[in-house]
PDB file of C-alpha atoms in Angstrom:
ATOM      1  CA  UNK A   1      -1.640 -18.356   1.581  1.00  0.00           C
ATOM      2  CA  UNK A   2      -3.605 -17.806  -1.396  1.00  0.00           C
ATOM      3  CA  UNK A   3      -3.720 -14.109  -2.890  1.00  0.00           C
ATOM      4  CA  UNK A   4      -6.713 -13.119  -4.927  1.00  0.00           C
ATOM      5  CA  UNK A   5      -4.479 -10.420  -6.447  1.00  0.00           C
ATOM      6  CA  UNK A   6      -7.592  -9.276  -8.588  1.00  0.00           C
ATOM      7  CA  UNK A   7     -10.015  -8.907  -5.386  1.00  0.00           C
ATOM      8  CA  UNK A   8      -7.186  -7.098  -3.601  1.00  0.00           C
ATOM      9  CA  UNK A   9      -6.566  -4.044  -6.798  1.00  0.00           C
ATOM     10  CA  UNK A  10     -10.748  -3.657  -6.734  1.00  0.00           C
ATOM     11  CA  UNK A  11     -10.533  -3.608  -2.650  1.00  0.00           C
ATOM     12  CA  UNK A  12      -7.905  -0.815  -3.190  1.00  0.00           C
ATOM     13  CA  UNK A  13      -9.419   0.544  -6.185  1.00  0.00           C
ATOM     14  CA  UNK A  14     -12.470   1.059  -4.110  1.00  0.00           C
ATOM     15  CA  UNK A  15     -11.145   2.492  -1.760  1.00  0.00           C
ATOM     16  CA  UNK A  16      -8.862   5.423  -3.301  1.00  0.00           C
ATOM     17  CA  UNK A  17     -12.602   6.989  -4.245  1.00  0.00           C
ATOM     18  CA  UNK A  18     -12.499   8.365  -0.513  1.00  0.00           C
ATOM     19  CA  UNK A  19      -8.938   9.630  -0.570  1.00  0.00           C
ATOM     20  CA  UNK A  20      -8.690  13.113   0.412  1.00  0.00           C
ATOM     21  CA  UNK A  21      -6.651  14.473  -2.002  1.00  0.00           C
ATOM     22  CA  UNK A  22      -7.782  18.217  -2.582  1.00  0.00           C
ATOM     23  CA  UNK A  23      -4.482  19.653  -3.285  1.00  0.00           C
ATOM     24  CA  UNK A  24      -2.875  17.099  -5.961  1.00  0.00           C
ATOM     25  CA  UNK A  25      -5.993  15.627  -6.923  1.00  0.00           C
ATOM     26  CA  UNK A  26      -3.526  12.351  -7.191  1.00  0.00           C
ATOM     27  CA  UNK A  27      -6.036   9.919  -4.982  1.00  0.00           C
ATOM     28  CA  UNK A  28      -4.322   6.700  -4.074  1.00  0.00           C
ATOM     29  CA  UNK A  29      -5.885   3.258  -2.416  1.00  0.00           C
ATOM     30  CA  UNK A  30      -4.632   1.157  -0.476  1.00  0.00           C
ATOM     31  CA  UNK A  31      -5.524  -2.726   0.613  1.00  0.00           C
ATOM     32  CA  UNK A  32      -2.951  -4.833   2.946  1.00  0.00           C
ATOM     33  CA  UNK A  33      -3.506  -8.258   3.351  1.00  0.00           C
ATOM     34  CA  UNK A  34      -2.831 -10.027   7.061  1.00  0.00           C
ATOM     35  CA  UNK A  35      -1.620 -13.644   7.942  1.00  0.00           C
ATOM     36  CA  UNK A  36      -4.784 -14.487   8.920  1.00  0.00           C
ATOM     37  CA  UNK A  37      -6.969 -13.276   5.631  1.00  0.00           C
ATOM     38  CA  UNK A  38      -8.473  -9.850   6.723  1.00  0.00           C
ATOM     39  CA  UNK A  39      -7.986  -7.277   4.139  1.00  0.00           C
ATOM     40  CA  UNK A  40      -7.397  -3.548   5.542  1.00  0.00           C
ATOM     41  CA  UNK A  41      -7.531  -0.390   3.393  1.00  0.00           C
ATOM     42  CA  UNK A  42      -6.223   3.183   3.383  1.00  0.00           C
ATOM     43  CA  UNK A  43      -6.366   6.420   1.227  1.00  0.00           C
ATOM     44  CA  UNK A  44      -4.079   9.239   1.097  1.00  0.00           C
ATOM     45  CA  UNK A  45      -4.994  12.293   3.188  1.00  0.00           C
ATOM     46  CA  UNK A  46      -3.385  15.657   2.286  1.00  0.00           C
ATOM     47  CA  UNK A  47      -3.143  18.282   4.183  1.00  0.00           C
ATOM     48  CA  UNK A  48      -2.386  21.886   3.430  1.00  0.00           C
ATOM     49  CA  UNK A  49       0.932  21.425   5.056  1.00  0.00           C
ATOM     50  CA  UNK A  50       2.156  18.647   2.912  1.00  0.00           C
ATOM     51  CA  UNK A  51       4.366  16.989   5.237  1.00  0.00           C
ATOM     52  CA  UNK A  52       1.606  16.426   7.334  1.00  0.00           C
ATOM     53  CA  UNK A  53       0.148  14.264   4.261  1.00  0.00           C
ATOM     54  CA  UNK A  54      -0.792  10.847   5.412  1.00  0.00           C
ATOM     55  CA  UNK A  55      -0.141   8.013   2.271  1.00  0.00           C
ATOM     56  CA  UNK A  56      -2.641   5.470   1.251  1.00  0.00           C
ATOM     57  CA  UNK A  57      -0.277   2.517   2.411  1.00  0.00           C
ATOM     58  CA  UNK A  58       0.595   3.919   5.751  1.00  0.00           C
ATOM     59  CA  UNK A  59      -2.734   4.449   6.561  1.00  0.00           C
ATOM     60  CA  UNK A  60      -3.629   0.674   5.472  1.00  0.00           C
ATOM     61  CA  UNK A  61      -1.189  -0.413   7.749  1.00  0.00           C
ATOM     62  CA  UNK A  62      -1.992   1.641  10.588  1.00  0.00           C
ATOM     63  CA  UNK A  63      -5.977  -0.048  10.076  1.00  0.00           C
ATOM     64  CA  UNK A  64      -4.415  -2.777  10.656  1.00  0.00           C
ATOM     65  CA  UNK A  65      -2.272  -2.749  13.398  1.00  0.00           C
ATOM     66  CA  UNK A  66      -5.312  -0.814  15.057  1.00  0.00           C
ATOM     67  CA  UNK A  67      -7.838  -3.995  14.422  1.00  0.00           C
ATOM     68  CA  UNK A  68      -4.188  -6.168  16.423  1.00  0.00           C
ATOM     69  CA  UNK A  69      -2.959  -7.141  12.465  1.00  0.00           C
ATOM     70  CA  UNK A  70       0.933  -7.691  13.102  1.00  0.00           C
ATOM     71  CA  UNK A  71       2.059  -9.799   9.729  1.00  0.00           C
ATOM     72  CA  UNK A  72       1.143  -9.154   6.577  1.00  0.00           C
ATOM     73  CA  UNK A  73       1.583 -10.918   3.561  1.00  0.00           C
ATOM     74  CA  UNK A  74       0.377  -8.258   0.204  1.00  0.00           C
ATOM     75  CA  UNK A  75      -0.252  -5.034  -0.477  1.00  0.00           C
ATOM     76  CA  UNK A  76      -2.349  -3.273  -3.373  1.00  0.00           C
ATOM     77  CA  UNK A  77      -1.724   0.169  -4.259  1.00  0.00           C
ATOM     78  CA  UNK A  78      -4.246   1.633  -6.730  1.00  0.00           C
ATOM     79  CA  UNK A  79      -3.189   4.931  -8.243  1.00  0.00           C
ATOM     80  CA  UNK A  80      -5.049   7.605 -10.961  1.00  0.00           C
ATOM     81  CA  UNK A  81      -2.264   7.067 -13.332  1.00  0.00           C
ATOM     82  CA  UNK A  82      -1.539   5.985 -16.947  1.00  0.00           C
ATOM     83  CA  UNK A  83       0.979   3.608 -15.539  1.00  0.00           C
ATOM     84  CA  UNK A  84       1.171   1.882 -12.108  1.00  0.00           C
ATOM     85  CA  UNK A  85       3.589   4.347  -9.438  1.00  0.00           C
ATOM     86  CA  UNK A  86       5.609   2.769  -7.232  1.00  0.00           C
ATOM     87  CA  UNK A  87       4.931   3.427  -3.792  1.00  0.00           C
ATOM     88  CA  UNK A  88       7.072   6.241  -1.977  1.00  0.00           C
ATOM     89  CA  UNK A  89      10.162   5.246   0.493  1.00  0.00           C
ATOM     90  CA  UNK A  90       8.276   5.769   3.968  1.00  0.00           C
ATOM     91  CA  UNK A  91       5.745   3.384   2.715  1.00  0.00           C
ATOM     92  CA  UNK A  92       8.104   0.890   2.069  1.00  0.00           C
ATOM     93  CA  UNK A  93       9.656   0.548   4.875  1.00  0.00           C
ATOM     94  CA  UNK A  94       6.488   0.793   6.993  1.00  0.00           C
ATOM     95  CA  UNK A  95       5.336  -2.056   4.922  1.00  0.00           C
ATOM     96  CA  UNK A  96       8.532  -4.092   5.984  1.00  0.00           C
ATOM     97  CA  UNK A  97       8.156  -3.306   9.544  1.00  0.00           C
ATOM     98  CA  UNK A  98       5.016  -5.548   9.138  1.00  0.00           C
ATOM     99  CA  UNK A  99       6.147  -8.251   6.964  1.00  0.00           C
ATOM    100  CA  UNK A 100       9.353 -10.417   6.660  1.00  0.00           C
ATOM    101  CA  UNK A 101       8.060 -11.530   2.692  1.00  0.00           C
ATOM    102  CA  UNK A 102       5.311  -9.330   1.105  1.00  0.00           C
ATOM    103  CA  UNK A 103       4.016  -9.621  -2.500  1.00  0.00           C
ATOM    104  CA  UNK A 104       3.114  -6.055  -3.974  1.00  0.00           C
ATOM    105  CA  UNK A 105       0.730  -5.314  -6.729  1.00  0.00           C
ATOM    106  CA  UNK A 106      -0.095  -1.453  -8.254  1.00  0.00           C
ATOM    107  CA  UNK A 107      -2.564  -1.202 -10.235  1.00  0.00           C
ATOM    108  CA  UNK A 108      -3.939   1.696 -12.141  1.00  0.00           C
ATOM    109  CA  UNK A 109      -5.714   3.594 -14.590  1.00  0.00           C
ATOM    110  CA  UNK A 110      -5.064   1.709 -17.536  1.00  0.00           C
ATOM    111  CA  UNK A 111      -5.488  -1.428 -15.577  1.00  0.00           C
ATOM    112  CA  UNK A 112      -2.076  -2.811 -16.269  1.00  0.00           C
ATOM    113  CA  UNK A 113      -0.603  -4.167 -12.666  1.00  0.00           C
ATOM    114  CA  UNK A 114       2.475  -4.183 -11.720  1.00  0.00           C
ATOM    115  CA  UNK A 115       3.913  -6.551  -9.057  1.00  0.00           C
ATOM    116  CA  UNK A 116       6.950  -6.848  -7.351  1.00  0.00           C
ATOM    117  CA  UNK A 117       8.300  -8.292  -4.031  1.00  0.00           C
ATOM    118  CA  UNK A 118       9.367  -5.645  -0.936  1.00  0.00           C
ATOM    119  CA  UNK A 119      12.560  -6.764  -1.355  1.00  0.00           C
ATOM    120  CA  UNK A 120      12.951  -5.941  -4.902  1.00  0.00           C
ATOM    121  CA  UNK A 121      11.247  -2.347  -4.047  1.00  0.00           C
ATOM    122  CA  UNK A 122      13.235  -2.144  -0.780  1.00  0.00           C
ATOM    123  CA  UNK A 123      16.410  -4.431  -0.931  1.00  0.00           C
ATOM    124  CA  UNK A 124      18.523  -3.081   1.934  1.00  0.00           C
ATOM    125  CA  UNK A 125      15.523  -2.406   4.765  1.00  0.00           C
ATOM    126  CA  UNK A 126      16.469  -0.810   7.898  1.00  0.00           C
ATOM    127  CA  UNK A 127      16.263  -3.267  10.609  1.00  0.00           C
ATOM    128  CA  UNK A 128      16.750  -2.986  14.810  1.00  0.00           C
TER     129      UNK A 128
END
């Protein structure tokens, strides 16, 4: 499948504008892209109780398992930094739940991208 990894980082980009992130003012966007082309998106939402916190790439994912989404094949993370941040652990291995080989790109601030496979981010996933 073709990735337009530039159309993805906007999608996410886009999106991390209606993060809720009024406690670390750190608003993150998220864009997953299925098997079958449809492009899902997800901010951060913080609560006051931090671990409550829901992450912008969780939340993609959970769009798209909601809209019946079971493999995906990217992810773009968009976050309000000088350089792209990787995403946290939980995300990652959400993100491999859903996808046997996934292509992931940050982008950020600066608009330098980084990208990455899951298996270079997570190399030893947790698997049942």
């Amino acid at each position: 499948m073709e990735i337009d990894t530039a159309k993805l980082l906007h999608t996410a980009k886009t999106a991390s504008g209606e993060a809720y992130a009024p406690y670390s003012k750190f608003s993150v966007g998220a864009a997953v892209l299925a098997d079958d082309g449809r492009v899902f998106t997800g901010v951060n939402v913080e609560n006051a109780s931090y671990g409550l916190t829901i992450c912008a790439e969780r939340a993609a994912v959970c769009a798209a398992v909601t809209a019946g989404a079971r493999r995906l094949v990217a992810v773009a993370i968009f976050t309000p930094t000088p350089e792209p941040a990787s995403p946290c652990g939980a995300c990652r291995q959400v993100l491999a739940e859903f996808a046997h080989e996934m292509r992931v790109y940050i982008g950020c601030q600066s608009d330098q991208v980084a990208e990455y496979t899951l298996e270079e981010l997570l190399p030893h996933q947790f698997k049942f």
